[in-house]
């Protein structure tokens, strides 16, 4: 791996303001697309990228992800950019496999959280959104959940910045809290756009709550608050194991890890 940045160094604080502006615009594009989906409830989005609503969602999430990446790019070593495609594949393979089983979890954010811990909130959010976009080309049902995936990456980066990965037992706590917030964000999309969830086991949980008399939104929200916190606690723990298994000379290539002392034993640069 190389620690060389992909762009030339820029003078501060003007460069910092420019990066922050791009990150804010990227986040705004993702949030606006999410609000559009919840308000318009486009059921034709499940037909694939060819539908009008899918194109709107695809464009909004893609623009947001690109702005986030452009904003954070000057701070990323080449190694991080090389790692992002690997993270996307890991998310998609795990998510596709777990979603077809009777396990009431997702495990489709391991790559996103890994990037967030190594490179920060903006890189994590961009990875989460890009993962949903790429995955949607052969599984259109995941596209509307791109905002939730971006939120997971953002919160994982915030947790890493504030030391939740310096103590191994704090990583699942951060994952549990992240899962609760992600579940609340994703529930309206699952209810209004799809009328349920796409996973086999998670769909069964929703059906059980519906049979007990809950409304669709209430049933999906309860299912999300059961599955998502436990799922993200597992994901954050797996990522903690992975980053501590990496040689120190590799994790220290990442400026975010050095600057915020993300891992135990990391010294300030």
Short mmCIF file of C-alpha atoms in Angstrom, two decimals:
data_model
loop_
_atom_site.label_atom_id
_atom_site.label_comp_id
_atom_site.label_asym_id
_atom_site.label_seq_id
_atom_site.Cartn_x
_atom_site.Cartn_y
_atom_site.Cartn_z
CA UNK A 1 0.00 0.00 0.00
CA UNK A 2 1.10 3.54 -0.61
CA UNK A 3 0.42 6.53 1.60
CA UNK A 4 0.69 8.97 -1.31
CA UNK A 5 -2.35 11.23 -1.69
CA UNK A 6 -4.05 11.27 -5.10
CA UNK A 7 -3.95 15.05 -5.26
CA UNK A 8 -1.38 17.73 -4.60
CA UNK A 9 -1.40 19.29 -1.13
CA UNK A 10 -3.60 22.39 -0.82
CA UNK A 11 -3.10 25.36 1.43
CA UNK A 12 -5.19 25.59 4.56
CA UNK A 13 -7.69 26.89 5.59
CA UNK A 14 -9.13 27.58 2.11
CA UNK A 15 -8.72 23.95 1.07
CA UNK A 16 -10.38 22.82 4.30
CA UNK A 17 -13.38 25.07 3.67
CA UNK A 18 -13.65 23.76 0.10
CA UNK A 19 -13.61 20.16 1.29
CA UNK A 20 -16.16 20.87 3.99
CA UNK A 21 -18.47 22.59 1.45
CA UNK A 22 -18.31 19.59 -0.87
CA UNK A 23 -19.04 17.22 2.01
CA UNK A 24 -22.04 19.30 3.09
CA UNK A 25 -23.39 19.42 -0.48
CA UNK A 26 -22.92 15.66 -0.83
CA UNK A 27 -24.75 14.97 2.41
CA UNK A 28 -27.51 17.39 1.38
CA UNK A 29 -27.98 15.56 -1.95
CA UNK A 30 -28.34 12.21 -0.16
CA UNK A 31 -30.78 13.62 2.41
CA UNK A 32 -32.86 15.37 -0.28
CA UNK A 33 -33.10 12.13 -2.29
CA UNK A 34 -34.20 10.25 0.83
CA UNK A 35 -36.91 12.83 1.54
CA UNK A 36 -38.08 12.60 -2.09
CA UNK A 37 -38.47 8.83 -1.80
CA UNK A 38 -40.36 8.99 1.51
CA UNK A 39 -42.72 11.73 0.35
CA UNK A 40 -43.43 10.35 -3.13
CA UNK A 41 -43.43 6.63 -2.24
CA UNK A 42 -42.50 5.53 -5.80
CA UNK A 43 -43.43 1.85 -5.95
CA UNK A 44 -42.10 1.60 -9.53
CA UNK A 45 -38.56 1.93 -8.20
CA UNK A 46 -38.50 -1.83 -7.66
CA UNK A 47 -38.73 -2.24 -11.45
CA UNK A 48 -35.07 -1.32 -11.76
CA UNK A 49 -32.88 1.58 -12.92
CA UNK A 50 -35.10 2.10 -15.99
CA UNK A 51 -37.99 3.67 -14.06
CA UNK A 52 -38.21 7.45 -13.61
CA UNK A 53 -38.12 7.33 -9.82
CA UNK A 54 -35.16 4.96 -9.88
CA UNK A 55 -33.27 7.38 -12.12
CA UNK A 56 -34.00 10.24 -9.71
CA UNK A 57 -32.84 8.16 -6.75
CA UNK A 58 -29.80 6.89 -8.63
CA UNK A 59 -28.79 10.42 -9.69
CA UNK A 60 -29.34 11.95 -6.27
CA UNK A 61 -27.44 9.30 -4.36
CA UNK A 62 -24.66 9.14 -6.97
CA UNK A 63 -24.14 12.92 -6.98
CA UNK A 64 -24.05 12.89 -3.18
CA UNK A 65 -21.51 10.06 -3.09
CA UNK A 66 -19.29 11.73 -5.73
CA UNK A 67 -19.33 15.07 -3.88
CA UNK A 68 -18.37 13.31 -0.66
CA UNK A 69 -15.50 11.49 -2.37
CA UNK A 70 -14.25 14.64 -4.13
CA UNK A 71 -14.41 16.49 -0.83
CA UNK A 72 -12.45 13.93 1.09
CA UNK A 73 -10.11 12.87 -1.75
CA UNK A 74 -7.20 15.22 -0.88
CA UNK A 75 -7.02 13.61 2.55
CA UNK A 76 -7.07 10.03 1.29
CA UNK A 77 -3.98 7.98 0.58
CA UNK A 78 -4.03 5.92 -2.59
CA UNK A 79 -4.45 2.83 -0.41
CA UNK A 80 -7.92 3.99 0.69
CA UNK A 81 -9.15 4.55 -2.87
CA UNK A 82 -7.92 1.09 -3.79
CA UNK A 83 -9.69 -0.35 -0.74
CA UNK A 84 -13.12 1.15 -1.52
CA UNK A 85 -13.98 -1.27 -4.39
CA UNK A 86 -13.01 -4.17 -2.13
CA UNK A 87 -15.36 -2.79 0.53
CA UNK A 88 -18.20 -2.54 -2.01
CA UNK A 89 -17.79 -6.17 -3.04
CA UNK A 90 -17.66 -7.29 0.60
CA UNK A 91 -20.89 -5.41 1.37
CA UNK A 92 -22.73 -6.81 -1.63
CA UNK A 93 -21.61 -10.42 -1.29
CA UNK A 94 -22.37 -10.58 2.42
CA UNK A 95 -25.67 -8.71 2.06
CA UNK A 96 -26.88 -10.84 -0.83
CA UNK A 97 -25.98 -14.08 0.95
CA UNK A 98 -27.40 -13.19 4.39
CA UNK A 99 -30.55 -11.71 2.84
CA UNK A 100 -31.38 -15.07 1.28
CA UNK A 101 -31.12 -16.99 4.57
CA UNK A 102 -33.28 -17.24 7.68
CA UNK A 103 -30.84 -15.12 9.68
CA UNK A 104 -32.65 -11.88 10.74
CA UNK A 105 -29.58 -9.71 10.10
CA UNK A 106 -27.95 -8.04 7.07
CA UNK A 107 -24.15 -7.92 7.56
CA UNK A 108 -24.02 -5.72 4.44
CA UNK A 109 -22.06 -2.86 6.02
CA UNK A 110 -18.76 -4.49 7.01
CA UNK A 111 -16.91 -2.83 4.12
CA UNK A 112 -18.56 0.53 4.80
CA UNK A 113 -17.63 0.53 8.49
CA UNK A 114 -14.09 -0.64 7.68
CA UNK A 115 -13.55 2.34 5.35
CA UNK A 116 -15.12 4.71 7.91
CA UNK A 117 -12.80 3.54 10.68
CA UNK A 118 -9.71 3.89 8.48
CA UNK A 119 -10.62 7.04 6.51
CA UNK A 120 -13.36 8.91 8.40
CA UNK A 121 -17.08 9.79 8.23
CA UNK A 122 -17.19 11.28 4.71
CA UNK A 123 -15.36 8.33 3.15
CA UNK A 124 -17.63 5.95 5.08
CA UNK A 125 -20.79 7.73 3.93
CA UNK A 126 -19.62 7.73 0.31
CA UNK A 127 -18.81 4.02 0.49
CA UNK A 128 -22.24 3.23 1.94
CA UNK A 129 -24.06 5.15 -0.78
CA UNK A 130 -21.90 3.74 -3.58
CA UNK A 131 -22.41 0.23 -2.27
CA UNK A 132 -26.20 0.55 -2.57
CA UNK A 133 -25.91 2.12 -6.03
CA UNK A 134 -23.71 -0.66 -7.43
CA UNK A 135 -25.79 -3.37 -5.74
CA UNK A 136 -29.02 -1.91 -7.14
CA UNK A 137 -28.04 -2.78 -10.72
CA UNK A 138 -28.84 -6.43 -10.03
CA UNK A 139 -31.02 -5.97 -6.91
CA UNK A 140 -33.10 -2.76 -7.36
CA UNK A 141 -34.71 -3.08 -3.91
CA UNK A 142 -31.56 -1.85 -2.15
CA UNK A 143 -31.30 1.52 -3.94
CA UNK A 144 -33.82 3.40 -1.74
CA UNK A 145 -31.81 2.35 1.32
CA UNK A 146 -28.68 4.20 0.15
CA UNK A 147 -29.30 7.05 2.61
CA UNK A 148 -29.37 4.60 5.51
CA UNK A 149 -26.18 2.98 4.23
CA UNK A 150 -24.50 6.40 4.02
CA UNK A 151 -25.67 7.23 7.55
CA UNK A 152 -24.08 4.02 8.87
CA UNK A 153 -20.75 4.95 7.27
CA UNK A 154 -20.95 8.50 8.63
CA UNK A 155 -21.79 7.40 12.19
CA UNK A 156 -19.08 4.71 12.13
CA UNK A 157 -16.53 7.38 11.23
CA UNK A 158 -17.79 9.64 14.02
CA UNK A 159 -17.55 6.75 16.48
CA UNK A 160 -13.98 6.02 15.34
CA UNK A 161 -13.04 9.69 15.68
CA UNK A 162 -14.30 9.76 19.27
CA UNK A 163 -12.39 6.67 20.38
CA UNK A 164 -15.03 3.94 20.28
CA UNK A 165 -12.52 1.63 18.57
CA UNK A 166 -9.75 2.27 21.13
CA UNK A 167 -11.52 -0.04 23.57
CA UNK A 168 -12.72 -3.28 22.05
CA UNK A 169 -15.88 -3.44 24.20
CA UNK A 170 -17.01 0.02 23.00
CA UNK A 171 -17.18 -0.96 19.32
CA UNK A 172 -20.40 -3.04 19.66
CA UNK A 173 -21.93 -0.25 21.79
CA UNK A 174 -21.32 2.23 18.97
CA UNK A 175 -22.70 -0.32 16.50
CA UNK A 176 -25.85 -0.83 18.59
CA UNK A 177 -26.56 2.91 18.71
CA UNK A 178 -25.82 3.27 14.99
CA UNK A 179 -28.20 0.41 14.24
CA UNK A 180 -31.03 2.07 16.15
CA UNK A 181 -30.66 5.32 14.18
CA UNK A 182 -30.23 3.50 10.86
CA UNK A 183 -33.32 1.40 11.57
CA UNK A 184 -35.45 4.48 12.22
CA UNK A 185 -34.23 6.07 8.96
CA UNK A 186 -34.76 2.93 6.86
CA UNK A 187 -38.18 1.96 8.23
CA UNK A 188 -40.21 4.62 6.32
CA UNK A 189 -38.56 3.58 3.05
CA UNK A 190 -39.31 -0.09 3.65
CA UNK A 191 -42.91 0.73 4.60
CA UNK A 192 -43.84 3.36 2.03
CA UNK A 193 -41.83 2.17 -0.97
CA UNK A 194 -41.90 -1.60 -0.66
CA UNK A 195 -44.61 -2.40 1.90
CA UNK A 196 -42.20 -4.58 3.85
CA UNK A 197 -38.56 -5.66 3.87
CA UNK A 198 -36.60 -7.56 1.26
CA UNK A 199 -34.93 -10.08 3.57
CA UNK A 200 -36.48 -13.51 4.16
CA UNK A 201 -36.10 -13.56 7.94
CA UNK A 202 -36.71 -9.83 8.48
CA UNK A 203 -39.86 -10.09 6.38
CA UNK A 204 -41.07 -12.91 8.64
CA UNK A 205 -40.61 -10.70 11.71
CA UNK A 206 -42.65 -7.93 10.06
CA UNK A 207 -45.39 -10.43 9.25
CA UNK A 208 -45.45 -11.56 12.87
CA UNK A 209 -45.95 -8.01 14.15
CA UNK A 210 -48.62 -7.39 11.52
CA UNK A 211 -50.44 -10.52 12.70
CA UNK A 212 -50.46 -9.04 16.21
CA UNK A 213 -52.31 -5.97 14.91
CA UNK A 214 -49.52 -3.45 14.28
CA UNK A 215 -49.71 -1.03 11.37
CA UNK A 216 -47.21 -1.63 8.55
CA UNK A 217 -44.94 1.24 9.62
CA UNK A 218 -45.09 0.18 13.28
CA UNK A 219 -44.32 -3.44 12.39
CA UNK A 220 -41.36 -2.50 10.19
CA UNK A 221 -40.02 -0.04 12.76
CA UNK A 222 -40.17 -2.71 15.49
CA UNK A 223 -38.45 -5.20 13.19
CA UNK A 224 -35.75 -2.64 12.39
CA UNK A 225 -35.19 -1.87 16.07
CA UNK A 226 -34.75 -5.60 16.70
CA UNK A 227 -32.54 -6.48 13.73
CA UNK A 228 -30.51 -3.33 13.01
CA UNK A 229 -28.92 -2.67 16.45
CA UNK A 230 -27.80 -6.30 16.83
CA UNK A 231 -26.65 -6.42 13.21
CA UNK A 232 -24.53 -3.28 13.54
CA UNK A 233 -23.14 -4.40 16.91
CA UNK A 234 -21.89 -7.55 15.14
CA UNK A 235 -20.57 -5.55 12.16
CA UNK A 236 -18.68 -3.05 14.34
CA UNK A 237 -17.17 -5.94 16.35
CA UNK A 238 -16.06 -7.74 13.19
CA UNK A 239 -14.45 -4.54 11.89
CA UNK A 240 -12.69 -3.99 15.22
CA UNK A 241 -11.22 -7.48 14.92
CA UNK A 242 -10.16 -6.79 11.33
CA UNK A 243 -8.44 -3.44 11.98
CA UNK A 244 -6.54 -4.75 15.00
CA UNK A 245 -5.50 -7.82 12.98
CA UNK A 246 -3.86 -5.55 10.40
CA UNK A 247 -0.17 -4.74 10.91
CA UNK A 248 0.35 -1.36 12.54
CA UNK A 249 2.44 -0.13 9.62
CA UNK A 250 -0.66 -0.51 7.39
CA UNK A 251 -3.24 1.17 9.65
CA UNK A 252 -0.80 4.04 10.26
CA UNK A 253 -0.80 4.77 6.53
CA UNK A 254 -4.24 6.31 7.02
CA UNK A 255 -4.05 9.99 8.13
CA UNK A 256 -7.46 9.73 9.81
CA UNK A 257 -6.21 6.91 12.07
CA UNK A 258 -3.09 8.88 13.05
CA UNK A 259 -4.77 12.28 13.49
CA UNK A 260 -7.61 11.08 15.74
CA UNK A 261 -5.77 8.15 17.37
CA UNK A 262 -8.54 5.83 16.21
CA UNK A 263 -6.90 2.66 17.48
CA UNK A 264 -5.35 1.85 20.85
CA UNK A 265 -1.63 2.55 20.83
CA UNK A 266 -1.85 5.01 17.94
CA UNK A 267 0.24 8.12 18.51
CA UNK A 268 -0.45 11.59 17.17
CA UNK A 269 1.22 12.37 13.85
#
